[in-house]
Coordinates of C-alpha atoms in Angstrom, one line a residue:
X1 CA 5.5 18.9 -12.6
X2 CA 2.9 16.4 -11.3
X3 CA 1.0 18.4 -8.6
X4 CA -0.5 16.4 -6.0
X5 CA -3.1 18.1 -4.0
X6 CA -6.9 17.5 -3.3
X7 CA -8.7 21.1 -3.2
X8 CA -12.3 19.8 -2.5
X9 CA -14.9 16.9 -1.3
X10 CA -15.0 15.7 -4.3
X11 CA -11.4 15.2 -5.2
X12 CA -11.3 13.8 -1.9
X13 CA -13.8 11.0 -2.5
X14 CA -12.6 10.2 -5.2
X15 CA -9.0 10.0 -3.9
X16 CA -10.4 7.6 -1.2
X17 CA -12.3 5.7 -4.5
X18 CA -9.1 6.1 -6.6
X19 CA -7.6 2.2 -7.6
X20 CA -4.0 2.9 -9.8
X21 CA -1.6 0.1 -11.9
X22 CA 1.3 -0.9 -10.5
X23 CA 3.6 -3.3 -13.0
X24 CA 4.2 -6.7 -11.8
X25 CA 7.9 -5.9 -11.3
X26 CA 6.9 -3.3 -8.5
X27 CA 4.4 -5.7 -6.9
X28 CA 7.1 -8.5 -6.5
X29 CA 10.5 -6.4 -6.4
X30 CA 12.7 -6.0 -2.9
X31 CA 11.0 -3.0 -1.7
X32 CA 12.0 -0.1 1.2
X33 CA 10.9 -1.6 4.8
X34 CA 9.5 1.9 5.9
X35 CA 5.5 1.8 6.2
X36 CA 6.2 6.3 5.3
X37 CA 8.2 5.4 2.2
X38 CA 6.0 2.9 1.1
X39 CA 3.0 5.7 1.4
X40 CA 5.1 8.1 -0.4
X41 CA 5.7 6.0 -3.4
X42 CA 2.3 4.7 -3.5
X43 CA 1.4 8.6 -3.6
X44 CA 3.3 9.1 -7.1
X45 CA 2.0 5.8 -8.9
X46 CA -1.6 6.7 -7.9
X47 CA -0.7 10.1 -9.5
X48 CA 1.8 9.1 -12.0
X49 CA 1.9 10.6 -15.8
X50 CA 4.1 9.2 -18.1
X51 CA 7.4 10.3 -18.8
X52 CA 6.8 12.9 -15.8
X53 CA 9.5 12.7 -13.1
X54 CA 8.8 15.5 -11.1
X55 CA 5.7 15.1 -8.2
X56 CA 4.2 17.9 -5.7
X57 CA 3.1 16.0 -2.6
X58 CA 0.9 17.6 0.2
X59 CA 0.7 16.1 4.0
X60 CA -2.6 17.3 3.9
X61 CA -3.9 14.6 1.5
X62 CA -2.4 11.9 3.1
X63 CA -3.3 12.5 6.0
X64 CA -7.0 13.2 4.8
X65 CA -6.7 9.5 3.7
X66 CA -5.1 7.8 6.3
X67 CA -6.2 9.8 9.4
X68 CA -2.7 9.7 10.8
X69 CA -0.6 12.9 11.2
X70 CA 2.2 13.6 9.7
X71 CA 5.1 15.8 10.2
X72 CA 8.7 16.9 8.6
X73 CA 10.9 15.0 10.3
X74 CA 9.3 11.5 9.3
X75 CA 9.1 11.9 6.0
X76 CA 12.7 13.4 5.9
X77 CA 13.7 10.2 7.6
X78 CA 11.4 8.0 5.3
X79 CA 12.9 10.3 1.7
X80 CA 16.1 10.0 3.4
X81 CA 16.5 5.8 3.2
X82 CA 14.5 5.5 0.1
X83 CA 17.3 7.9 -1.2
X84 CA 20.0 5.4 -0.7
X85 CA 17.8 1.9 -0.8
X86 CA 18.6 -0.2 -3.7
X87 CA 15.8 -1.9 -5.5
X88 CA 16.1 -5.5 -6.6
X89 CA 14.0 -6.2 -10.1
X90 CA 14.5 -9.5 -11.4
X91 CA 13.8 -9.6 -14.8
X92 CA 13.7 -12.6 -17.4
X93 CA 16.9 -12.7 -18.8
X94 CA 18.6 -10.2 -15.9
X95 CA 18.6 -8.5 -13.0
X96 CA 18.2 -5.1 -12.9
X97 CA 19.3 -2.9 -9.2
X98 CA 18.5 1.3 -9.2
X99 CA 17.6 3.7 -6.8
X100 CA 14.3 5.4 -7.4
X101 CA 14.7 9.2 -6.1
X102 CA 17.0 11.6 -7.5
X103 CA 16.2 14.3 -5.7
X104 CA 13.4 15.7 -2.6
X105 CA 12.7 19.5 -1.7
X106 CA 11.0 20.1 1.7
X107 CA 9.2 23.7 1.6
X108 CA 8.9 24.5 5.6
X109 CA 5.8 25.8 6.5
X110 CA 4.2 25.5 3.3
X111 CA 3.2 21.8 3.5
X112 CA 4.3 19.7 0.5
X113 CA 7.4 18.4 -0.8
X114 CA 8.9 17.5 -4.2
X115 CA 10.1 14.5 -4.8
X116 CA 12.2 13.9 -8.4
X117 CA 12.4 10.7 -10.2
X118 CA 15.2 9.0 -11.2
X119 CA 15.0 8.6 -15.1
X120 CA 16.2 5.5 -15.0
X121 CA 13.6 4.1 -13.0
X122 CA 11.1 5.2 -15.2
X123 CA 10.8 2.1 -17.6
X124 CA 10.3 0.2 -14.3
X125 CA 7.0 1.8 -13.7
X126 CA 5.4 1.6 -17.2
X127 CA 6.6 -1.6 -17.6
X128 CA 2.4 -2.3 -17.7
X129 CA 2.6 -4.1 -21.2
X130 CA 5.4 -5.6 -21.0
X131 CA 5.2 -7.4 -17.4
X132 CA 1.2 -6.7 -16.7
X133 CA 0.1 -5.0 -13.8
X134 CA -2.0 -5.2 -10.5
X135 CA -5.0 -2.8 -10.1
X136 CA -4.3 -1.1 -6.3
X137 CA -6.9 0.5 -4.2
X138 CA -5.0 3.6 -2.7
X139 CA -6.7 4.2 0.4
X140 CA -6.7 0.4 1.3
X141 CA -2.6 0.6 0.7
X142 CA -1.8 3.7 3.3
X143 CA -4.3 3.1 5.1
X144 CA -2.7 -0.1 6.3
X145 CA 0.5 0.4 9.4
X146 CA 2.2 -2.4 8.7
X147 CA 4.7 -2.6 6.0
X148 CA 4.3 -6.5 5.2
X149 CA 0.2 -6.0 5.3
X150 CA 0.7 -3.6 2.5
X151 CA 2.8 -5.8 0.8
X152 CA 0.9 -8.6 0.8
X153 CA -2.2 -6.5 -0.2
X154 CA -0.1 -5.8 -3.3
X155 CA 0.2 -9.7 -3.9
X156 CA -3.0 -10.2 -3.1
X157 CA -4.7 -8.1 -5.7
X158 CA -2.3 -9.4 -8.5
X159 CA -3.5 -12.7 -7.9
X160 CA -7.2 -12.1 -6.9
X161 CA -8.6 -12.8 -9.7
X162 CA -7.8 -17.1 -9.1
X163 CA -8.7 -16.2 -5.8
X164 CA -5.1 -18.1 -5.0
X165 CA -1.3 -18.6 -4.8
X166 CA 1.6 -20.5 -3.5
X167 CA 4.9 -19.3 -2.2
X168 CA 7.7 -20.6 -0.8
X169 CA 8.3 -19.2 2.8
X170 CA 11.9 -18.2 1.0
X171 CA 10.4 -16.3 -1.9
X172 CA 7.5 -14.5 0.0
X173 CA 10.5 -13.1 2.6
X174 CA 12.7 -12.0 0.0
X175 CA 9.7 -10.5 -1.8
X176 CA 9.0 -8.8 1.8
X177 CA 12.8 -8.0 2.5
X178 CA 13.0 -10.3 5.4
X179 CA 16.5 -11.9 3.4
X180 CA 19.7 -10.6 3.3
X181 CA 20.7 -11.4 -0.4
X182 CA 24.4 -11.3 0.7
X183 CA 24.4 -13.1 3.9
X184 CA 21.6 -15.0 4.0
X185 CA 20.3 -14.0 7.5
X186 CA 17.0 -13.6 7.4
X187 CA 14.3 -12.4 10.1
X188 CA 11.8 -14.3 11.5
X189 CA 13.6 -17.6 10.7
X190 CA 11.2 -19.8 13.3
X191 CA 7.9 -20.4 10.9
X192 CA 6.0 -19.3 14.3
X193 CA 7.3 -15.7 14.8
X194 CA 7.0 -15.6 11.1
X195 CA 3.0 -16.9 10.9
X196 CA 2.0 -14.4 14.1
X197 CA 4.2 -11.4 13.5
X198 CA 4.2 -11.1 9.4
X199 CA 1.1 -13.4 8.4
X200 CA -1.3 -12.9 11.2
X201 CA -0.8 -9.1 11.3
X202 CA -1.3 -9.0 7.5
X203 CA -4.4 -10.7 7.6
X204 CA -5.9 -8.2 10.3
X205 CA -5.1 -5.0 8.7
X206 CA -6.4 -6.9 5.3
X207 CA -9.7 -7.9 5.8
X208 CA -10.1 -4.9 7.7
X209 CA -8.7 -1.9 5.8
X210 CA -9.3 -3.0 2.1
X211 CA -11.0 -4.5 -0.5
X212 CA -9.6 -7.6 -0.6
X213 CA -10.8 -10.9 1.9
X214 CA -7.3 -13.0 3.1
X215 CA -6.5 -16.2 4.4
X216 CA -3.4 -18.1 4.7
X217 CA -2.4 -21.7 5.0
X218 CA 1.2 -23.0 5.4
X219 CA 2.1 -26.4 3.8
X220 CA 4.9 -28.7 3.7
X221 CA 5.6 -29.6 0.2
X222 CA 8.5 -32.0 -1.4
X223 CA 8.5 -34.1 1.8
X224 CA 9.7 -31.5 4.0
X225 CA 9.7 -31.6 8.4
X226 CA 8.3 -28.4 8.7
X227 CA 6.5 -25.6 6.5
X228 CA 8.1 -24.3 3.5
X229 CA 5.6 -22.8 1.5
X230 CA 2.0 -20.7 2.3
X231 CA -0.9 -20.7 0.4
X232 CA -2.4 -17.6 0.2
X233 CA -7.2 -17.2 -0.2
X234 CA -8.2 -14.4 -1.8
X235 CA -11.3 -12.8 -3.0
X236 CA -12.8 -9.6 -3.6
X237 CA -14.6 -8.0 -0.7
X238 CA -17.9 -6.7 -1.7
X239 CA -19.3 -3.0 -0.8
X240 CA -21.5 -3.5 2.1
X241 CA -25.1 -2.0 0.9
X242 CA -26.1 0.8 3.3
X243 CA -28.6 0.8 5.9
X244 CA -31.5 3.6 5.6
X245 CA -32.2 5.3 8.4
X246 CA -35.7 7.0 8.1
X247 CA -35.5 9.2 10.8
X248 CA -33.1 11.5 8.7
X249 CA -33.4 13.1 5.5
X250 CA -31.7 12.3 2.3
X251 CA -29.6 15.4 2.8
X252 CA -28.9 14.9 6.4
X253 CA -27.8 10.8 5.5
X254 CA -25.4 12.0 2.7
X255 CA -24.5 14.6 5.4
X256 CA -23.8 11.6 7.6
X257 CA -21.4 10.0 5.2
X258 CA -19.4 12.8 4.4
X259 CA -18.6 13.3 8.3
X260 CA -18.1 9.8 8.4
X261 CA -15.4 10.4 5.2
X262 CA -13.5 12.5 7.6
X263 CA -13.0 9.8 10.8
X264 CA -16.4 10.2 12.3
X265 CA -18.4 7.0 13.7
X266 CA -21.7 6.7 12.4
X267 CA -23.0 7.0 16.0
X268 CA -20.7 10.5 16.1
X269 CA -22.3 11.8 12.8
X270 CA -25.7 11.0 13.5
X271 CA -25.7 12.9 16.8
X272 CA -24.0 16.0 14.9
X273 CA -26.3 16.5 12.4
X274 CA -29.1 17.6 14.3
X275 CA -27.3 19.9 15.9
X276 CA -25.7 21.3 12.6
X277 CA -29.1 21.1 10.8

């Protein structure tokens, strides 16, 4: 069994720091709409060990990561419809649908669960070779709230490094699950709610969550009315260089950074260590 569980600072900044490969069939399949089960799975592929199907998440670390709080009954909800969602992978000469879970143990009061892997879906995830993979910056994926932001993200960082890429407004919404495969209905079918509620929304939590800078641009193409496909910008955000502030020590700024690691402002931390010191 795959324990996840961060038992000091430094597994903790290095969780924060921590970037995982996720095959291109994950990054572009039909996915779960839940923000929670999207965290959860994200959770195992940053941890995940070959051939291993068995995985010990803590609520501790994610919430360490994202700041948010979790409880039981959420994540019961979230295990509960990514036990029965069906994923789509389209493959070159087929197309593949399987469930991922087999199987989730909640330990009350002792703060983890276990989630077990369907065997099945196993191929899917080390499918690295075969179908390439995208390099994911954990914290930036569940750190994000909405569901299409992280997404995106994931789109985003296969294709960052041409820094572009075109979809058609009907392949990005099945990629996003916003199509019904059987019926065709599909949400968001006016281009506006579409651009202010999925793209706009995206390209907040984006540039300000992760690594990754994001524009968007939609485009008629093939002599169409109205928009049919978006272009997506991308490039790699680089790590702002920090500020020295002489009127602390070198102790007290690293102090500073690692009370800033767990939510404080910088204005919070730098009022605190004095105090502390």
């Amino acid at each position: 069994m795959k324990q996840i569980e961060i038992t000091s600072d430094y597994q903790l900044k290095a969780m924060l720091e921590l970037e995982y490969k996720q095959s291109h069939d994950i990054t572009e399949a039909k996915m779960p709409t839940n923000p929670a089960q999207y965290d959860l799975l994200s959770m195992i592929l940053a941890n995940y060990k070959e051939g291993n199907t068995l995985y010990r998440i803590y609520l501790k670390d994610i919430e360490y990561i994202t700041g948010r709080q979790w409880n039981y009954e959420q994540l019961k909800q979230a295990t509960q419809k990514m036990g029965s969602h069906m994923f789509d992978i389209e493959l070159p000469d087929r197309k593949r649908q399987l469930w991922l879970l087999s199987s989730v143990e909640y330990f009350e009061g002792k703060g983890f669960l276990e989630i077990d892997l369907n065997p099945k879906a196993l191929p899917i995830i080390e499918n690295i070779k075969e179908s390439g993979y995208t390099s994911i910056q954990l914290k930036s994926t569940i750190t994000m709230t909405s569901m299409y932001a992280k997404r995106i993200y994931g789109l985003c960082c296969k294709w960052a490094s041409i820094n572009y890429k075109e979809y058609s407004l009907e392949e990005i919404k099945r990629i996003l699950n916003l199509i019904n495969l059987e019926t065709g209905e599909e949400n968001y079918k006016k281009v506006y709610d579409f651009k202010i509620k999925v793209l706009e929304v995206a390209k907040r939590q984006i540039n300000e969550h992760t690594n990754i800078k994001f524009d968007y641009e939609l485009i008629k193409k093939h002599r169409s009315r109205s928009f049919n496909y978006v272009a997506f910008y991308i490039d790699k955000q680089k790590a702002q260089q920090s500020v020295i502030n002489f009127d602390f020590t070198s102790e007290q700024q690293i102090f500073i950074k690692d009370l800033m690691v767990y939510g404080f402002s910088e204005y919070q931390a730098e009022l605190i260590v004095p105090i502390v010191s």
